[in-house]
CSV table of C-alpha atoms in Angstrom, one decimal:
chain,number,residue,atom,x,y,z
A,1,MET,CA,0.0,0.0,0.0
A,2,ASN,CA,1.5,3.4,-1.0
A,3,SER,CA,0.7,7.0,-1.4
A,4,LYS,CA,1.9,9.8,-3.7
A,5,TYR,CA,3.9,12.7,-2.2
A,6,LYS,CA,5.2,15.8,-3.9
A,7,VAL,CA,8.9,16.2,-3.5
A,8,LEU,CA,11.6,18.5,-4.8
A,9,LYS,CA,14.2,16.3,-6.5
A,10,PHE,CA,17.8,17.3,-7.2
A,11,ASN,CA,19.1,15.6,-10.4
A,12,SER,CA,21.8,16.4,-12.9
A,13,ASN,CA,22.7,19.7,-11.2
A,14,LYS,CA,19.1,21.0,-11.2
A,15,PHE,CA,16.0,20.9,-9.0
A,16,GLU,CA,12.6,19.7,-10.3
A,17,ASN,CA,9.2,19.0,-8.9
A,18,PHE,CA,8.5,15.3,-8.7
A,19,GLU,CA,5.7,12.9,-7.5
A,20,ASP,CA,7.1,10.1,-5.4
A,21,LEU,CA,5.3,6.9,-4.3
A,22,VAL,CA,6.0,6.3,-0.6
A,23,SER,CA,5.1,3.1,1.4
A,24,ILE,CA,2.4,3.8,4.0
A,25,GLU,CA,3.2,3.2,7.6
A,26,GLU,CA,0.3,3.1,10.1
A,27,PRO,CA,-0.2,1.8,13.7
A,28,LEU,CA,-2.0,-1.5,14.2
A,29,GLU,CA,-3.4,-2.2,17.7
A,30,ILE,CA,-3.7,-5.9,18.3
A,31,SER,CA,-6.1,-7.2,20.9
A,32,LEU,CA,-6.7,-10.7,22.1
A,33,LYS,CA,-9.9,-12.3,23.3
A,34,PHE,CA,-9.7,-15.5,25.3
A,35,LYS,CA,-11.3,-17.4,28.2
A,36,GLU,CA,-9.7,-17.2,31.6
A,37,ASN,CA,-11.3,-19.1,34.5
A,38,GLY,CA,-14.4,-19.5,32.4
A,39,ASN,CA,-14.8,-15.8,31.6
A,40,TRP,CA,-14.1,-14.0,28.4
A,41,VAL,CA,-11.2,-11.5,28.7
A,42,THR,CA,-10.0,-9.0,26.1
A,43,LYS,CA,-6.5,-7.5,26.3
A,44,ILE,CA,-4.6,-5.1,24.1
A,45,LEU,CA,-1.5,-7.1,23.3
A,46,SER,CA,0.6,-5.0,21.1
A,47,ILE,CA,0.9,-1.9,19.0
A,48,THR,CA,3.0,-2.2,15.9
A,49,MET,CA,3.8,0.1,13.0
A,50,ARG,CA,3.0,-1.7,9.8
A,51,THR,CA,2.1,-1.4,6.1
A,52,PRO,CA,-1.7,-1.9,5.9
A,53,GLY,CA,-2.6,-5.2,4.2
A,54,ASN,CA,-2.4,-8.8,5.2
A,55,ASP,CA,-3.1,-7.7,8.8
A,56,LYS,CA,-4.8,-11.0,9.6
A,57,ASP,CA,-1.7,-13.0,8.5
A,58,LEU,CA,0.5,-10.6,10.6
A,59,VAL,CA,-1.6,-11.3,13.7
A,60,ARG,CA,-1.5,-15.1,13.1
A,61,GLY,CA,2.2,-15.0,12.6
A,62,PHE,CA,2.9,-12.8,15.5
A,63,LEU,CA,0.9,-14.9,18.0
A,64,PHE,CA,2.6,-18.1,16.7
A,65,ASN,CA,6.1,-16.7,16.5
A,66,GLU,CA,5.9,-15.3,20.1
A,67,GLN,CA,4.5,-18.7,21.1
A,68,LEU,CA,1.5,-17.2,22.7
A,69,ILE,CA,-0.3,-20.1,20.9
A,70,LYS,CA,1.0,-23.4,19.8
A,71,ASP,CA,-1.1,-23.8,16.7
A,72,VAL,CA,-2.7,-21.2,14.4
A,73,LYS,CA,-5.9,-23.4,14.6
A,74,ASP,CA,-6.2,-22.1,18.2
A,75,ILE,CA,-7.3,-18.8,16.6
A,76,ASP,CA,-11.0,-18.8,16.0
A,77,THR,CA,-11.4,-15.5,14.2
A,78,VAL,CA,-9.3,-12.4,13.3
A,79,GLU,CA,-11.3,-9.3,12.6
A,80,SER,CA,-10.6,-5.6,12.0
A,81,PHE,CA,-12.8,-3.2,14.0
A,82,GLY,CA,-13.3,0.4,15.0
A,83,ASP,CA,-13.6,3.5,12.9
A,84,LYS,CA,-11.7,4.1,9.7
A,85,VAL,CA,-9.3,6.9,10.6
A,86,GLY,CA,-6.5,9.1,9.2
A,87,GLN,CA,-5.8,10.4,5.7
A,88,TYR,CA,-5.9,6.8,4.3
A,89,ASN,CA,-9.3,5.9,5.9
A,90,ILE,CA,-8.0,2.6,7.4
A,91,GLN,CA,-9.1,0.5,10.3
A,92,ASN,CA,-6.1,0.3,12.7
A,93,LYS,CA,-7.5,-2.1,15.3
A,94,ILE,CA,-7.7,-5.8,15.1
A,95,LEU,CA,-9.1,-8.5,17.4
A,96,ALA,CA,-8.0,-12.2,17.5
A,97,THR,CA,-10.4,-14.5,19.3
A,98,LEU,CA,-8.9,-17.7,20.6
A,99,ASN,CA,-10.8,-21.0,20.9
A,100,ASN,CA,-8.6,-23.1,23.1
A,101,SER,CA,-7.6,-21.6,26.4
A,102,GLU,CA,-5.7,-24.8,27.4
A,103,ASN,CA,-3.1,-24.1,24.7
A,104,ILE,CA,-2.7,-20.4,25.6
A,105,ASN,CA,0.3,-19.1,27.5
A,106,ILE,CA,-1.6,-16.8,29.9
A,107,SER,CA,1.5,-15.6,31.7
A,108,LYS,CA,3.0,-14.3,28.4
A,109,ILE,CA,-0.3,-12.7,27.4
A,110,LYS,CA,-0.3,-10.7,30.7
A,111,ARG,CA,2.8,-8.8,29.7
A,112,ASP,CA,2.7,-6.2,27.0
A,113,PHE,CA,4.5,-6.5,23.7
A,114,MET,CA,5.6,-3.4,21.9
A,115,SER,CA,7.2,-3.3,18.4
A,116,ASN,CA,8.0,-0.7,15.8
A,117,SER,CA,8.8,-0.6,12.1
A,118,SER,CA,12.6,-0.2,12.5
A,119,CYS,CA,13.4,-3.2,14.6
A,120,GLY,CA,10.8,-4.5,17.0
A,121,VAL,CA,11.6,-6.2,20.3
A,122,CYS,CA,12.1,-9.9,20.8
A,123,GLY,CA,10.8,-10.0,24.3
A,124,LYS,CA,13.5,-12.4,25.3
A,125,SER,CA,16.2,-11.6,27.9
A,126,SER,CA,18.7,-14.2,26.7
A,127,LEU,CA,19.3,-17.2,24.6
A,128,ASP,CA,18.7,-19.4,27.6
A,129,ALA,CA,15.2,-18.0,28.1
A,130,LEU,CA,14.4,-18.8,24.5
A,131,GLU,CA,15.5,-22.4,25.1
A,132,ILE,CA,12.6,-22.8,27.5
A,133,ILE,CA,10.2,-22.1,24.7
A,134,LYS,CA,12.0,-24.0,21.9
A,135,GLN,CA,13.8,-27.1,23.0
A,136,ASN,CA,14.3,-29.0,19.7
A,137,LYS,CA,16.9,-27.9,17.2
A,138,THR,CA,16.3,-27.7,13.4
A,139,ASN,CA,17.4,-30.6,11.3
A,140,SER,CA,21.2,-30.3,11.0
A,141,ASP,CA,21.4,-31.8,7.5
A,142,GLN,CA,18.3,-30.9,5.6
A,143,PRO,CA,17.3,-29.3,3.3
A,144,LYS,CA,20.3,-29.1,1.0
A,145,ILE,CA,20.5,-26.1,-1.3
A,146,SER,CA,23.0,-25.1,-4.0
A,147,LYS,CA,25.0,-21.9,-4.3
A,148,GLU,CA,23.0,-21.0,-7.4
A,149,VAL,CA,19.7,-21.2,-5.4
A,150,ILE,CA,21.2,-19.0,-2.7
A,151,ILE,CA,22.5,-16.3,-5.0
A,152,ASN,CA,19.2,-16.2,-7.1
A,153,SER,CA,16.8,-16.1,-4.2
A,154,PRO,CA,17.2,-12.3,-3.4
A,155,ASN,CA,16.6,-11.5,-7.1
A,156,ILE,CA,13.5,-13.7,-7.2
A,157,LEU,CA,12.3,-12.0,-4.0
A,158,ARG,CA,12.9,-8.5,-5.5
A,159,GLU,CA,11.1,-9.4,-8.7
A,160,ASN,CA,8.0,-10.5,-6.7
A,161,GLN,CA,7.9,-7.4,-4.5
A,162,SER,CA,5.1,-5.4,-5.9
A,163,GLU,CA,5.5,-2.5,-3.5
A,164,PHE,CA,9.3,-2.3,-3.6
A,165,SER,CA,9.3,-1.6,-7.3
A,166,LYS,CA,7.0,1.4,-6.7
A,167,THR,CA,8.5,2.8,-3.5
A,168,GLY,CA,11.9,1.3,-2.8
A,169,GLY,CA,11.0,1.6,0.9
A,170,ILE,CA,9.7,-1.7,2.0
A,171,HIS,CA,11.0,-5.0,3.2
A,172,ALA,CA,10.1,-8.5,2.1
A,173,SER,CA,10.3,-12.1,3.3
A,174,GLY,CA,9.9,-15.1,1.0
A,175,LEU,CA,9.4,-18.8,1.5
A,176,PHE,CA,11.3,-20.9,-1.1
A,177,ASN,CA,11.7,-24.6,-1.7
A,178,ASN,CA,15.1,-26.2,-2.0
A,179,ASN,CA,14.9,-25.9,-5.8
A,180,GLY,CA,14.7,-22.2,-5.5
A,181,ASP,CA,10.9,-21.9,-6.4
A,182,LEU,CA,9.1,-19.1,-4.6
A,183,ILE,CA,6.1,-20.3,-2.5
A,184,SER,CA,5.0,-17.1,-0.9
A,185,VAL,CA,6.2,-13.5,-0.4
A,186,LYS,CA,5.0,-10.8,2.0
A,187,GLU,CA,6.0,-7.1,2.3
A,188,ASP,CA,5.9,-4.5,5.1
A,189,VAL,CA,7.8,-1.4,6.2
A,190,GLY,CA,9.0,-3.5,9.2
A,191,ARG,CA,11.2,-6.5,8.6
A,192,HIS,CA,9.6,-8.4,11.5
A,193,ASN,CA,6.1,-7.6,10.3
A,194,ALA,CA,6.9,-8.9,6.8
A,195,LEU,CA,8.1,-12.2,8.3
A,196,ASP,CA,5.1,-12.4,10.6
A,197,LYS,CA,2.8,-12.0,7.6
A,198,LEU,CA,4.7,-14.7,5.7
A,199,ILE,CA,4.6,-17.2,8.5
A,200,GLY,CA,1.0,-16.4,9.4
A,201,CYS,CA,-0.1,-16.9,5.8
A,202,THR,CA,1.9,-20.1,5.1
A,203,LEU,CA,0.9,-21.7,8.4
A,204,ILE,CA,-2.8,-21.2,7.9
A,205,ASN,CA,-2.5,-22.5,4.3
A,206,GLY,CA,-0.5,-25.6,5.4
A,207,GLN,CA,2.5,-24.7,3.2
A,208,ILE,CA,5.4,-25.1,5.6
A,209,ASN,CA,7.7,-28.1,5.2
A,210,PRO,CA,11.0,-27.5,7.1
A,211,LEU,CA,12.8,-30.4,5.4
A,212,THR,CA,12.5,-28.8,1.9
A,213,GLN,CA,12.3,-25.1,2.5
A,214,PHE,CA,14.2,-21.9,3.4
A,215,ILE,CA,13.4,-18.3,4.0
A,216,THR,CA,15.1,-15.3,2.4
A,217,CYS,CA,14.7,-11.7,3.8
A,218,SER,CA,15.5,-8.4,2.1
A,219,GLY,CA,17.5,-6.8,4.8
A,220,ARG,CA,19.9,-7.6,7.6
A,221,LEU,CA,19.2,-10.5,9.9
A,222,ASN,CA,18.8,-9.8,13.6
A,223,PHE,CA,17.9,-12.0,16.7
A,224,GLU,CA,14.2,-11.4,16.4
A,225,LEU,CA,14.0,-12.5,12.8
A,226,VAL,CA,16.0,-15.7,13.4
A,227,GLN,CA,13.8,-16.6,16.4
A,228,LYS,CA,10.6,-16.2,14.3
A,229,VAL,CA,12.0,-18.6,11.7
A,230,LEU,CA,13.1,-21.0,14.4
A,231,MET,CA,9.5,-21.4,15.6
A,232,THR,CA,8.6,-22.9,12.2
A,233,ASP,CA,11.5,-25.4,12.4
A,234,ILE,CA,12.9,-24.1,9.0
A,235,GLY,CA,16.6,-24.5,9.2
A,236,ILE,CA,18.0,-22.2,6.5
A,237,MET,CA,17.7,-18.4,6.6
A,238,ILE,CA,19.2,-16.0,4.0
A,239,GLY,CA,19.6,-12.3,4.1
A,240,VAL,CA,20.8,-9.7,1.7
A,241,GLY,CA,22.5,-7.8,4.5
A,242,ALA,CA,24.6,-8.6,7.5
A,243,PRO,CA,23.6,-10.7,10.5
A,244,THR,CA,24.0,-9.4,14.1
A,245,SER,CA,26.2,-11.3,16.7
A,246,LEU,CA,23.1,-12.5,18.6
A,247,ALA,CA,21.5,-13.7,15.4
A,248,ILE,CA,24.6,-15.8,14.7
A,249,ASP,CA,24.7,-17.1,18.3
A,250,LEU,CA,21.0,-18.1,18.1
A,251,ALA,CA,21.4,-19.8,14.7
A,252,ASN,CA,24.4,-21.7,15.9
A,253,LYS,CA,22.6,-22.9,19.0
A,254,PHE,CA,19.7,-24.4,17.0
A,255,ASP,CA,21.6,-25.7,13.9
A,256,ILE,CA,20.2,-23.0,11.6
A,257,THR,CA,22.2,-22.3,8.5
A,258,LEU,CA,22.6,-18.5,8.4
A,259,ILE,CA,23.7,-16.9,5.2
A,260,GLY,CA,24.3,-13.2,4.7
A,261,PHE,CA,25.7,-10.6,2.3
A,262,VAL,CA,24.3,-12.4,-0.7
A,263,LYS,CA,25.6,-10.7,-3.9
A,264,LYS,CA,25.9,-11.6,-7.6
A,265,ASN,CA,28.8,-13.9,-7.1
A,266,SER,CA,29.3,-14.2,-3.4
A,267,PHE,CA,27.7,-14.8,0.1
A,268,ASN,CA,28.9,-15.6,3.6
A,269,ILE,CA,27.8,-18.7,5.5
A,270,TYR,CA,27.9,-17.9,9.2
A,271,THR,CA,26.7,-21.1,10.8
A,272,ASN,CA,26.2,-24.8,9.8
A,273,ASN,CA,27.5,-25.1,6.2
A,274,LYS,CA,26.3,-28.7,6.0
A,275,LYS,CA,23.1,-27.7,4.3
A,276,VAL,CA,24.9,-25.9,1.5
A,277,ILE,CA,26.1,-27.9,-1.5
A,278,VAL,CA,29.6,-26.6,-1.9
A,279,SER,CA,31.1,-29.0,-4.5
């Protein structure tokens, strides 16, 4: 989703008036409705800055990736509500109603999550705390992917980013199979939101198969992004940019193959090179 803005552009030693397409960024208030001690309870869970569109997938992915729920089928409905506001006339509130209180992590729901479009927060104090949530590692050997598939995946991602071609100001995450075929792609001004949308969409559609798939992201790879992918058991993650130190530590701990700085003829494998065909 984008909007036109009038700008003054400097080009070839002169100024000119220009209309630029800019990615829309709007707040989304996420509320959760669930049963506690036999009574329905509604809580505001998070406010995130996002690009409007695929909001239901974003909520599904967020709840699953933060392990507030164990299965997207625990979500009964996801509905936008409230007045349409702002210059873009958008509903910026959404309510997820859960149908299985036994599978809900009430203690985690009772603390607030707050994320923003630049980085988000992981809500984890350490790698050890994450181990309590996720005890199994990803498969250490599968899937296998070739260097050609790695190098081509950012290009395929870019070619399928409808908003990036218009604005140049939006991130994307894509799910690929080990042959390099794109299964699904989602965009958002926030890297973490794009990944939540992708995971929420592919989970609800039953498209995730960790033994044959990997995920490529358009920017750098931080701790939060790696932990979201970890929740799906997908063991290969590729980024156009650099990983952070904590992202590498997390990938190492759970046997994720972490690949960064993917360019035309090069890339860096930071952890577990067994899943890359190097011969």
